[in-house]
Amino acid sequence: MTAPREPRIVIIGAGVSGIASAITLRRNGLNDFVILEKGSDVGGVWHWNRYPGLTCDVPSQLYQFGFAPKPDWSHIFAPGPEIQGYLADVVDRFELRSHLRLNAEVVAAEFTGSGWRVETGDGAVYEADFVIAATGVLHHPATPDIPGLGEFTGDVLHTARWDDAVPTAGRRIAVIGTGSTGVQVVSALQPKADRITHFVRSPQWVIWAPMWMPQPALVGAVLDRLPQVNQTLYQVGMAGAKLFTDVVTRPSWRRRAVQEFARLSLRAQVRDPDMREQLTPDYQPLCKRQVLSGSYYRALRARNAELVTMGIDAVTATGIRTVDGRHHEIDMIVFATGFQAHNYMRPMNLVGREGISIDDAWAKGPRAYWMTAIPGFPNLFTVLGPNSPTGSIPLHHAAEVTAKYITAWIQRWRAGEFDTVEVTESATERFEAEVGEALGPTVWSTGCNSWYFTEGGNIDLLPFNRRTMESALATPDDRDFRLR
Ligand code: NAP
């Protein structure tokens, strides 16, 4: 009997999905892998984002890997640095460091006919049988091209590229953008700023939540001592998350109740009718990625804060001019303007079978069969790729389930069942049609504009519940693939 061949695997990215992939491979006896990470440390978004006030608005006990529970989170909603520390700790605990190449940005990956040739910016080349692209969704910062920006003499920062050396206390700060990030950064900067001006193009619904609430030390100690209880808590959390999936994917009284709470959060915290009107969105709560905060409205009501809903005309040398002609004197502009969320692996030069580039394959927008397999790109899988459930199912879990699915394919390669595996066009089209139909009743389709939408107008989310995702990814279905 011949020994099984050992697949060589390149994982691109050392964020949540790259780490989940590496550990899943390792737990299944696949050890010949390298993780190429363009940053100087692991953590993905939690490495790149370090703006003041960064907090995860998903409860920490759910925002972790099922295989690596952390009992002792400091808060119910953990601060960003703690999450980054957790991810770094998981990398150490599972001994991934020797597989890791930091500061290694993949600039090109080309299918060779039987595998992949992957090249990093420093000229290193990796030959692989499989590529796992775990490159993330919210990775490329979007900075609007506002007239005059180049003339501004103060500091300009994007929240996803924060620089701690730039002082914020005692300064006149403009924050542009009202997503989860803008709301957090305004709340954090307001107390020490000389003046904070929040430029809000479209207000967001902001559901009140006690983001500052600590997790009692006793809870951590009990969960640490009793892993069974910890596991049960995780399962309870997952069951609770099911309710959230239900709320966003199906109209019901539960959705209406959450939406009413969003409206109440505004009414109860903003008494001034003018300000309340300015802060009232013209779309349904939950339509955009829901913002949670227990401090934003209070920060906006402070004496050193101003809400500006007038459009921005231009940036000047010393401030921002709005379309009503008013000039706002500013020392520092903070762009909380989000990400180019649909770039995925790009701008990497990714070339699949018969020379097809990912830009051509995705000319009408990113697409992948069940978030992971792309027609024309054999032996390449994405984790948290197109249509991932970023707005509905705990992400670590989605990454783990996808990583297991990919590992199942690689195990079959190892056993000699095929040399290349590629999803069919028809299976991908069928998946897209199912997604399109299921998106109909979701709250995301109720008439708002957000980063969930691709340029082509598709909603880049998974409109199914966790069980459906799990069963689709439980076992590879050969009928949807071409094996050679
Ligand atoms: P975002 O939700 O895409 O929000 C971008 C904001 O910038 C919007 O308010 C947008 O206004 C505004 N904007 C963009 N261009 C503008 C322009 N030219 N002039 C004025 N305003 C402009 O980005 P984000 O807040 O960084 O959040 C992105 C995602 O990251 C979140 O939805 C969430 O999934 C994740 N996140 C999570 C957490 C967490 O706690 N877990 C924290 C932060 C971020 P319009 O709405 O008018 O376009």
mmCIF file of N, CA, C and O in Angstrom, residues 134-175:
data_model
loop_
_atom_site.group_PDB
_atom_site.id
_atom_site.type_symbol
_atom_site.label_atom_id
_atom_site.label_comp_id
_atom_site.label_asym_id
_atom_site.label_seq_id
_atom_site.Cartn_x
_atom_site.Cartn_y
_atom_site.Cartn_z
ATOM 1 N N ALA A 134 -7.646 33.449 3.272
ATOM 2 C CA ALA A 134 -8.335 33.896 4.498
ATOM 3 C C ALA A 134 -8.018 35.380 4.666
ATOM 4 O O ALA A 134 -7.470 35.810 5.674
ATOM 5 N N THR A 135 -8.352 36.136 3.620
ATOM 6 C CA THR A 135 -7.847 37.506 3.530
ATOM 7 C C THR A 135 -8.780 38.546 4.138
ATOM 8 O O THR A 135 -8.447 39.727 4.133
ATOM 9 N N GLY A 136 -9.946 38.117 4.619
ATOM 10 C CA GLY A 136 -10.788 39.051 5.352
ATOM 11 C C GLY A 136 -11.705 39.884 4.481
ATOM 12 O O GLY A 136 -11.550 39.961 3.260
ATOM 13 N N VAL A 137 -12.662 40.486 5.149
ATOM 14 C CA VAL A 137 -13.667 41.300 4.463
ATOM 15 C C VAL A 137 -13.361 42.778 4.693
ATOM 16 O O VAL A 137 -13.254 43.565 3.753
ATOM 17 N N LEU A 138 -13.209 43.138 5.955
ATOM 18 C CA LEU A 138 -13.048 44.550 6.300
ATOM 19 C C LEU A 138 -11.570 44.850 6.448
ATOM 20 O O LEU A 138 -11.047 44.981 7.554
ATOM 21 N N HIS A 139 -10.918 44.921 5.305
ATOM 22 C CA HIS A 139 -9.468 45.015 5.357
ATOM 23 C C HIS A 139 -8.899 46.260 4.683
ATOM 24 O O HIS A 139 -7.945 46.854 5.176
ATOM 25 N N HIS A 140 -9.496 46.637 3.542
ATOM 26 C CA HIS A 140 -8.931 47.777 2.804
ATOM 27 C C HIS A 140 -9.677 49.049 3.215
ATOM 28 O O HIS A 140 -10.842 49.227 2.861
ATOM 29 N N PRO A 141 -9.026 49.955 3.949
ATOM 30 C CA PRO A 141 -9.715 51.167 4.401
ATOM 31 C C PRO A 141 -10.214 52.000 3.218
ATOM 32 O O PRO A 141 -9.531 52.086 2.196
ATOM 33 N N ALA A 142 -11.400 52.571 3.362
ATOM 34 C CA ALA A 142 -11.941 53.454 2.323
ATOM 35 C C ALA A 142 -11.837 54.895 2.829
ATOM 36 O O ALA A 142 -12.386 55.221 3.881
ATOM 37 N N THR A 143 -11.118 55.714 2.095
ATOM 38 C CA THR A 143 -11.015 57.133 2.450
ATOM 39 C C THR A 143 -11.604 57.938 1.308
ATOM 40 O O THR A 143 -11.126 57.842 0.181
ATOM 41 N N PRO A 144 -12.661 58.723 1.572
ATOM 42 C CA PRO A 144 -13.271 59.460 0.468
ATOM 43 C C PRO A 144 -12.345 60.548 -0.065
ATOM 44 O O PRO A 144 -11.534 61.106 0.682
ATOM 45 N N ASP A 145 -12.504 60.797 -1.342
ATOM 46 C CA ASP A 145 -11.665 61.787 -2.004
ATOM 47 C C ASP A 145 -12.374 63.143 -1.900
ATOM 48 O O ASP A 145 -13.031 63.583 -2.830
ATOM 49 N N ILE A 146 -12.235 63.796 -0.757
ATOM 50 C CA ILE A 146 -12.948 65.066 -0.544
ATOM 51 C C ILE A 146 -12.090 66.202 -1.106
ATOM 52 O O ILE A 146 -10.878 66.252 -0.840
ATOM 53 N N PRO A 147 -12.689 67.101 -1.892
ATOM 54 C CA PRO A 147 -11.893 68.192 -2.456
ATOM 55 C C PRO A 147 -11.147 68.951 -1.358
ATOM 56 O O PRO A 147 -11.705 69.221 -0.290
ATOM 57 N N GLY A 148 -9.891 69.254 -1.612
ATOM 58 C CA GLY A 148 -9.096 70.063 -0.687
ATOM 59 C C GLY A 148 -8.381 69.269 0.389
ATOM 60 O O GLY A 148 -7.598 69.838 1.157
ATOM 61 N N LEU A 149 -8.631 67.971 0.448
ATOM 62 C CA LEU A 149 -8.050 67.182 1.549
ATOM 63 C C LEU A 149 -6.520 67.330 1.597
ATOM 64 O O LEU A 149 -5.930 67.418 2.671
ATOM 65 N N GLY A 150 -5.928 67.396 0.432
ATOM 66 C CA GLY A 150 -4.469 67.514 0.366
ATOM 67 C C GLY A 150 -3.954 68.834 0.935
ATOM 68 O O GLY A 150 -2.781 68.955 1.291
ATOM 69 N N GLU A 151 -4.830 69.836 1.043
ATOM 70 C CA GLU A 151 -4.399 71.162 1.543
ATOM 71 C C GLU A 151 -4.421 71.225 3.066
ATOM 72 O O GLU A 151 -3.851 72.135 3.659
ATOM 73 N N PHE A 152 -5.090 70.269 3.687
ATOM 74 C CA PHE A 152 -5.293 70.346 5.142
ATOM 75 C C PHE A 152 -3.943 70.286 5.871
ATOM 76 O O PHE A 152 -3.119 69.405 5.598
ATOM 77 N N THR A 153 -3.743 71.214 6.806
ATOM 78 C CA THR A 153 -2.436 71.273 7.479
ATOM 79 C C THR A 153 -2.421 70.497 8.808
ATOM 80 O O THR A 153 -1.364 70.327 9.412
ATOM 81 N N GLY A 154 -3.592 70.032 9.253
ATOM 82 C CA GLY A 154 -3.637 69.271 10.502
ATOM 83 C C GLY A 154 -3.375 67.791 10.251
ATOM 84 O O GLY A 154 -2.881 67.392 9.197
ATOM 85 N N ASP A 155 -3.725 66.988 11.245
ATOM 86 C CA ASP A 155 -3.508 65.537 11.122
ATOM 87 C C ASP A 155 -4.727 64.868 10.491
ATOM 88 O O ASP A 155 -5.863 65.270 10.739
ATOM 89 N N VAL A 156 -4.462 63.835 9.711
ATOM 90 C CA VAL A 156 -5.542 63.053 9.090
ATOM 91 C C VAL A 156 -5.276 61.586 9.398
ATOM 92 O O VAL A 156 -4.187 61.072 9.125
ATOM 93 N N LEU A 157 -6.267 60.927 9.994
ATOM 94 C CA LEU A 157 -6.097 59.496 10.286
ATOM 95 C C LEU A 157 -7.329 58.738 9.811
ATOM 96 O O LEU A 157 -8.448 59.241 9.896
ATOM 97 N N HIS A 158 -7.102 57.521 9.330
ATOM 98 C CA HIS A 158 -8.235 56.590 9.137
ATOM 99 C C HIS A 158 -8.243 55.690 10.366
ATOM 100 O O HIS A 158 -7.180 55.283 10.859
ATOM 101 N N THR A 159 -9.438 55.378 10.854
ATOM 102 C CA THR A 159 -9.507 54.590 12.094
ATOM 103 C C THR A 159 -8.797 53.239 11.958
ATOM 104 O O THR A 159 -8.273 52.726 12.946
ATOM 105 N N ALA A 160 -8.778 52.684 10.748
ATOM 106 C CA ALA A 160 -8.159 51.366 10.573
ATOM 107 C C ALA A 160 -6.638 51.453 10.438
ATOM 108 O O ALA A 160 -5.974 50.423 10.270
ATOM 109 N N ARG A 161 -6.104 52.659 10.488
ATOM 110 C CA ARG A 161 -4.643 52.837 10.455
ATOM 111 C C ARG A 161 -4.278 53.881 11.508
ATOM 112 O O ARG A 161 -3.617 54.872 11.228
ATOM 113 N N TRP A 162 -4.731 53.649 12.711
ATOM 114 C CA TRP A 162 -4.558 54.627 13.790
ATOM 115 C C TRP A 162 -3.085 54.779 14.137
ATOM 116 O O TRP A 162 -2.315 53.812 14.050
ATOM 117 N N ASP A 163 -2.716 56.004 14.529
ATOM 118 C CA ASP A 163 -1.331 56.258 14.924
ATOM 119 C C ASP A 163 -1.372 56.871 16.325
ATOM 120 O O ASP A 163 -1.793 58.020 16.506
ATOM 121 N N ASP A 164 -0.905 56.101 17.303
ATOM 122 C CA ASP A 164 -0.968 56.565 18.697
ATOM 123 C C ASP A 164 -0.101 57.794 18.940
ATOM 124 O O ASP A 164 -0.262 58.482 19.953
ATOM 125 N N ALA A 165 0.838 58.049 18.035
ATOM 126 C CA ALA A 165 1.726 59.199 18.231
ATOM 127 C C ALA A 165 0.994 60.518 17.973
ATOM 128 O O ALA A 165 1.479 61.576 18.363
ATOM 129 N N VAL A 166 -0.150 60.455 17.320
ATOM 130 C CA VAL A 166 -0.899 61.686 17.041
ATOM 131 C C VAL A 166 -1.764 62.016 18.259
ATOM 132 O O VAL A 166 -2.613 61.218 18.647
ATOM 133 N N PRO A 167 -1.529 63.175 18.881
ATOM 134 C CA PRO A 167 -2.314 63.497 20.086
ATOM 135 C C PRO A 167 -3.762 63.818 19.755
ATOM 136 O O PRO A 167 -4.066 64.291 18.651
ATOM 137 N N THR A 168 -4.643 63.531 20.685
ATOM 138 C CA THR A 168 -6.065 63.826 20.480
ATOM 139 C C THR A 168 -6.605 64.734 21.594
ATOM 140 O O THR A 168 -7.540 65.493 21.352
ATOM 141 N N ALA A 169 -6.007 64.659 22.776
ATOM 142 C CA ALA A 169 -6.526 65.453 23.906
ATOM 143 C C ALA A 169 -6.343 66.944 23.624
ATOM 144 O O ALA A 169 -5.320 67.365 23.079
ATOM 145 N N GLY A 170 -7.364 67.697 23.979
ATOM 146 C CA GLY A 170 -7.272 69.156 23.866
ATOM 147 C C GLY A 170 -7.323 69.662 22.433
ATOM 148 O O GLY A 170 -7.005 70.826 22.178
ATOM 149 N N ARG A 171 -7.722 68.815 21.497
ATOM 150 C CA ARG A 171 -7.722 69.257 20.091
ATOM 151 C C ARG A 171 -9.143 69.339 19.538
ATOM 152 O O ARG A 171 -10.079 68.773 20.092
ATOM 153 N N ARG A 172 -9.256 70.040 18.431
ATOM 154 C CA ARG A 172 -10.556 70.151 17.747
ATOM 155 C C ARG A 172 -10.591 69.046 16.687
ATOM 156 O O ARG A 172 -9.830 69.091 15.709
ATOM 157 N N ILE A 173 -11.427 68.075 16.941
ATOM 158 C CA ILE A 173 -11.398 66.858 16.114
ATOM 159 C C ILE A 173 -12.672 66.744 15.290
ATOM 160 O O ILE A 173 -13.783 66.922 15.818
ATOM 161 N N ALA A 174 -12.505 66.421 14.016
ATOM 162 C CA ALA A 174 -13.658 66.095 13.170
ATOM 163 C C ALA A 174 -13.667 64.591 12.967
ATOM 164 O O ALA A 174 -12.639 64.002 12.641
ATOM 165 N N VAL A 175 -14.811 63.976 13.188
ATOM 166 C CA VAL A 175 -14.948 62.548 12.849
ATOM 167 C C VAL A 175 -15.961 62.457 11.721
ATOM 168 O O VAL A 175 -17.067 63.003 11.813
#
